[in-house]
Amino acid sequence: AQKVTQAQTEISVVEKEDVTLDCVYETRDTTYYLFWYKQPPSGELVFLIRRNSFDEQNEISGRYSWNFQKSTSSFNFTITASQVVDSAVYFCALNMDSSYKLIFGSGTRLLVRP
Amino acid sequence: KAGVTQTPRYLIKTRGQQVTLSCSPISGHRSVSWYQQTPGQGLQFLFEYFSETQRNKGNFPGRFSGRQFSNSRSEMNVSTLELGDSALYLCASKINLNTEAFFGQGTRLTVV
């Protein structure tokens, strides 16, 4: 069975703190893709990153970084020096070559307080 | 370039009615998929179309249907609306089946 677990329902931090959002996935496919999306109050899901199962290199984009570890089936997302504009719900998602539908986690609501 | 456009943004319908939602994908994208988002069930896959063919379908009743036109625009239809169909319906487009999905702002449907 395929599944994505985001155990953190809600995280609250003060601006400029670093915060890590956890994502654990399950799949039996050898080829799969992992994603992070941000959903601000407007409702649109904003694409942040896509990773395939053969690329375990960590990635950094500005204040955002991602740590992909196949050994623990995790794809964690870190925001460095958080800002109020980072407040949103963040979703981790998975899809496979056997089925291209996105399987989403339940999301983590991040609140960054000034 | 323009993003994914969904119309209408908001809808209020009565139980038993039917509704049609529209989605215009990013230019050049051939895949359109639909998702339902509710507080209780989260984000759930409805179906995906690629080159006018339904490629995949989620676990929803037959009241939920869709189609894709030759210009890649897609419509989703829900017949005999139920209160539980109240949700945010999100459309996403992709260049191909295994690339990243870009989402529209959604249509918020309220069934009363």
Short mmCIF file of C-alpha atoms in Angstrom, two decimals:
data_model
loop_
_atom_site.label_atom_id
_atom_site.label_comp_id
_atom_site.label_asym_id
_atom_site.label_seq_id
_atom_site.Cartn_x
_atom_site.Cartn_y
_atom_site.Cartn_z
CA ALA A 1 0.00 0.00 0.00
CA GLN A 2 1.11 3.53 -0.66
CA LYS A 3 0.87 6.06 2.11
CA VAL A 4 2.30 9.40 3.23
CA THR A 5 2.41 10.33 6.90
CA GLN A 6 2.89 13.82 8.25
CA ALA A 7 2.77 13.31 11.98
CA GLN A 8 2.99 16.99 12.87
CA THR A 9 -0.49 18.47 12.63
CA GLU A 10 0.47 21.99 13.59
CA ILE A 11 3.73 23.77 14.36
CA SER A 12 4.07 27.26 15.79
CA VAL A 13 7.39 29.11 15.74
CA VAL A 14 8.61 32.64 16.22
CA GLU A 15 9.96 34.45 13.20
CA LYS A 16 13.62 33.69 12.37
CA GLU A 17 13.49 30.28 13.99
CA ASP A 18 14.38 27.24 11.88
CA VAL A 19 11.65 24.64 11.48
CA THR A 20 11.60 21.12 10.06
CA LEU A 21 8.49 19.47 8.67
CA ASP A 22 8.56 15.69 8.70
CA CYS A 23 7.33 13.36 5.98
CA VAL A 24 7.42 9.55 5.98
CA TYR A 25 6.23 7.55 2.99
CA GLU A 26 5.41 3.95 2.15
CA THR A 27 5.53 2.33 -1.26
CA ARG A 28 6.66 -0.95 -2.76
CA ASP A 29 7.49 0.63 -6.10
CA THR A 30 11.17 1.08 -6.89
CA THR A 31 10.49 4.15 -9.02
CA TYR A 32 8.56 6.88 -7.29
CA TYR A 33 8.48 10.63 -6.88
CA LEU A 34 8.17 12.79 -3.82
CA PHE A 35 6.80 16.30 -3.65
CA TRP A 36 6.23 19.18 -1.30
CA TYR A 37 3.43 21.67 -1.79
CA LYS A 38 2.50 24.82 0.12
CA GLN A 39 -1.13 25.84 0.55
CA PRO A 40 -1.64 29.44 1.67
CA PRO A 41 -5.08 30.63 2.81
CA SER A 42 -6.01 31.42 -0.80
CA GLY A 43 -6.30 27.66 -1.36
CA GLU A 44 -3.99 27.11 -4.29
CA LEU A 45 -1.39 24.37 -3.87
CA VAL A 46 2.00 25.82 -4.73
CA PHE A 47 4.61 23.37 -6.01
CA LEU A 48 7.90 23.52 -4.10
CA ILE A 49 9.98 20.51 -5.09
CA ARG A 50 9.96 17.13 -6.87
CA ARG A 51 12.43 14.36 -6.11
CA ASN A 52 12.72 10.97 -7.80
CA SER A 53 13.59 7.80 -5.95
CA PHE A 54 17.02 7.51 -7.57
CA ASP A 55 18.22 10.92 -6.47
CA GLU A 56 19.02 11.07 -2.77
CA GLN A 57 20.97 14.29 -2.93
CA ASN A 58 19.77 16.92 -0.55
CA GLU A 59 18.59 20.14 -2.11
CA ILE A 60 18.74 23.73 -0.99
CA SER A 61 16.76 26.58 -2.49
CA GLY A 62 17.20 29.83 -0.65
CA ARG A 63 15.83 29.35 2.86
CA TYR A 64 14.32 25.98 1.95
CA SER A 65 16.13 22.66 2.10
CA TRP A 66 15.06 19.07 1.70
CA ASN A 67 16.56 15.89 3.16
CA PHE A 68 15.64 12.67 1.33
CA GLN A 69 16.64 9.42 3.05
CA LYS A 70 15.52 6.17 1.45
CA SER A 71 16.84 4.15 4.40
CA THR A 72 14.21 5.71 6.65
CA SER A 73 11.63 6.45 3.91
CA SER A 74 11.66 10.09 4.85
CA PHE A 75 11.62 13.32 2.90
CA ASN A 76 11.88 16.16 5.40
CA PHE A 77 11.60 19.85 4.68
CA THR A 78 13.46 22.56 6.60
CA ILE A 79 12.78 26.29 6.50
CA THR A 80 15.69 28.34 7.79
CA ALA A 81 15.07 31.73 9.40
CA SER A 82 11.31 31.41 9.05
CA GLN A 83 9.21 34.41 8.08
CA VAL A 84 5.56 35.28 8.66
CA VAL A 85 4.90 34.72 4.93
CA ASP A 86 5.86 31.07 5.41
CA SER A 87 2.66 30.54 7.40
CA ALA A 88 0.63 28.00 5.44
CA VAL A 89 -0.29 24.34 5.30
CA TYR A 90 2.45 22.20 3.82
CA PHE A 91 1.74 18.89 2.11
CA CYS A 92 4.09 16.07 1.28
CA ALA A 93 2.98 13.84 -1.59
CA LEU A 94 4.00 10.68 -3.42
CA ASN A 95 3.35 9.19 -6.82
CA MET A 96 4.68 6.21 -8.71
CA ASP A 97 5.19 5.18 -12.31
CA SER A 98 2.56 2.51 -11.72
CA SER A 99 -0.02 5.19 -10.93
CA TYR A 100 0.53 8.85 -11.49
CA LYS A 101 -2.04 10.08 -8.99
CA LEU A 102 -0.65 12.09 -6.10
CA ILE A 103 -1.05 10.57 -2.66
CA PHE A 104 -0.99 13.35 -0.11
CA GLY A 105 -0.17 13.40 3.54
CA SER A 106 -2.60 15.08 5.91
CA GLY A 107 -0.57 18.27 5.93
CA THR A 108 1.25 20.30 8.56
CA ARG A 109 -0.06 23.73 9.44
CA LEU A 110 2.85 26.09 10.08
CA LEU A 111 2.25 29.30 11.97
CA VAL A 112 5.11 31.78 12.08
CA ARG A 113 4.52 34.46 14.68
CA PRO A 114 6.17 37.86 14.43
CA LYS B 1 2.75 32.35 -18.59
CA ALA B 2 -0.77 31.86 -17.29
CA GLY B 3 -1.34 29.28 -14.58
CA VAL B 4 -4.12 26.79 -14.14
CA THR B 5 -7.50 28.51 -14.24
CA GLN B 6 -10.56 27.12 -12.53
CA THR B 7 -14.08 28.49 -12.83
CA PRO B 8 -16.14 29.30 -10.98
CA ARG B 9 -14.28 30.07 -7.77
CA TYR B 10 -17.33 29.64 -5.56
CA LEU B 11 -20.59 27.78 -5.97
CA ILE B 12 -23.60 27.17 -3.79
CA LYS B 13 -25.92 24.37 -4.86
CA THR B 14 -28.89 22.55 -3.40
CA ARG B 15 -28.97 18.85 -2.63
CA GLY B 16 -30.01 16.83 -5.65
CA GLN B 17 -28.77 19.34 -8.19
CA GLN B 18 -25.85 18.78 -10.48
CA VAL B 19 -22.79 20.93 -11.03
CA THR B 20 -20.07 21.34 -13.65
CA LEU B 21 -16.64 22.70 -12.81
CA SER B 22 -14.16 23.87 -15.42
CA CYS B 23 -10.39 23.79 -15.59
CA SER B 24 -8.04 25.32 -18.15
CA PRO B 25 -4.52 23.88 -17.83
CA ILE B 26 -1.24 25.64 -18.42
CA SER B 27 -0.58 26.01 -22.12
CA GLY B 28 1.21 22.93 -23.45
CA HIS B 29 0.19 20.70 -20.55
CA ARG B 30 -1.62 17.57 -21.67
CA SER B 31 -2.55 16.06 -18.33
CA VAL B 32 -5.33 17.35 -16.12
CA SER B 33 -6.23 15.80 -12.81
CA TRP B 34 -8.84 16.61 -10.18
CA TYR B 35 -8.67 16.42 -6.41
CA GLN B 36 -11.21 16.90 -3.66
CA GLN B 37 -10.15 18.54 -0.41
CA THR B 38 -12.25 18.30 2.74
CA PRO B 39 -11.33 18.85 6.41
CA GLY B 40 -12.15 15.26 7.25
CA GLN B 41 -10.65 13.34 4.33
CA GLY B 42 -7.89 15.68 3.25
CA LEU B 43 -6.78 15.73 -0.38
CA GLN B 44 -8.15 12.85 -2.41
CA PHE B 45 -7.60 12.00 -6.06
CA LEU B 46 -10.68 11.98 -8.27
CA PHE B 47 -9.41 11.28 -11.79
CA GLU B 48 -6.77 12.13 -14.35
CA TYR B 49 -7.07 12.78 -18.07
CA PHE B 50 -4.33 12.71 -20.64
CA SER B 51 -4.91 13.42 -24.31
CA GLU B 52 -8.69 13.22 -23.79
CA THR B 53 -8.52 9.76 -22.18
CA GLN B 54 -9.19 9.00 -18.54
CA ARG B 55 -5.98 7.40 -17.28
CA ASN B 56 -6.78 6.86 -13.66
CA LYS B 57 -9.77 7.10 -11.37
CA GLY B 58 -10.01 7.45 -7.62
CA ASN B 59 -12.42 5.79 -5.27
CA PHE B 60 -15.45 8.00 -5.79
CA PRO B 61 -19.02 7.09 -6.75
CA GLY B 62 -20.20 7.25 -10.35
CA ARG B 63 -21.91 10.58 -9.63
CA PHE B 64 -18.47 12.09 -10.17
CA SER B 65 -17.43 12.22 -13.79
CA GLY B 66 -15.19 14.23 -16.02
CA ARG B 67 -13.91 14.75 -19.49
CA GLN B 68 -11.10 16.42 -21.36
CA PHE B 69 -11.39 18.28 -24.61
CA SER B 70 -8.98 18.38 -27.54
CA ASN B 71 -7.54 21.70 -26.27
CA SER B 72 -6.75 19.95 -22.93
CA ARG B 73 -9.41 21.90 -21.02
CA SER B 74 -11.30 19.70 -18.61
CA GLU B 75 -14.66 19.65 -16.93
CA MET B 76 -15.80 17.77 -13.88
CA ASN B 77 -19.43 16.98 -13.22
CA VAL B 78 -21.13 15.94 -10.03
CA SER B 79 -24.73 14.78 -10.27
CA THR B 80 -27.33 14.39 -7.53
CA LEU B 81 -25.34 16.50 -5.10
CA GLU B 82 -25.10 15.47 -1.48
CA LEU B 83 -24.18 17.56 1.55
CA GLY B 84 -20.94 15.59 1.82
CA ASP B 85 -19.85 16.82 -1.61
CA SER B 86 -19.16 20.23 -0.09
CA ALA B 87 -15.44 20.68 -0.61
CA LEU B 88 -12.66 22.52 -2.36
CA TYR B 89 -12.15 20.97 -5.79
CA LEU B 90 -8.65 21.42 -7.14
CA CYS B 91 -7.51 20.94 -10.68
CA ALA B 92 -3.88 20.29 -11.59
CA SER B 93 -2.08 20.22 -14.90
CA LYS B 94 1.12 18.48 -15.92
CA ILE B 95 3.20 18.43 -19.07
CA ASN B 96 3.24 14.64 -18.98
CA LEU B 97 1.98 11.95 -16.65
CA ASN B 98 5.14 11.68 -14.53
CA THR B 99 6.03 15.36 -14.11
CA GLU B 100 5.13 17.77 -11.35
CA ALA B 101 1.55 19.00 -11.05
CA PHE B 102 0.63 22.66 -10.94
CA PHE B 103 -2.63 23.49 -9.25
CA GLY B 104 -5.33 26.05 -9.77
CA GLN B 105 -6.93 28.05 -6.96
CA GLY B 106 -9.82 25.66 -6.76
CA THR B 107 -13.58 25.82 -6.80
CA ARG B 108 -15.22 25.91 -3.41
CA LEU B 109 -18.51 24.06 -3.64
CA THR B 110 -21.09 24.34 -0.89
CA VAL B 111 -24.11 22.05 -0.98
CA VAL B 112 -27.07 23.17 1.14
#
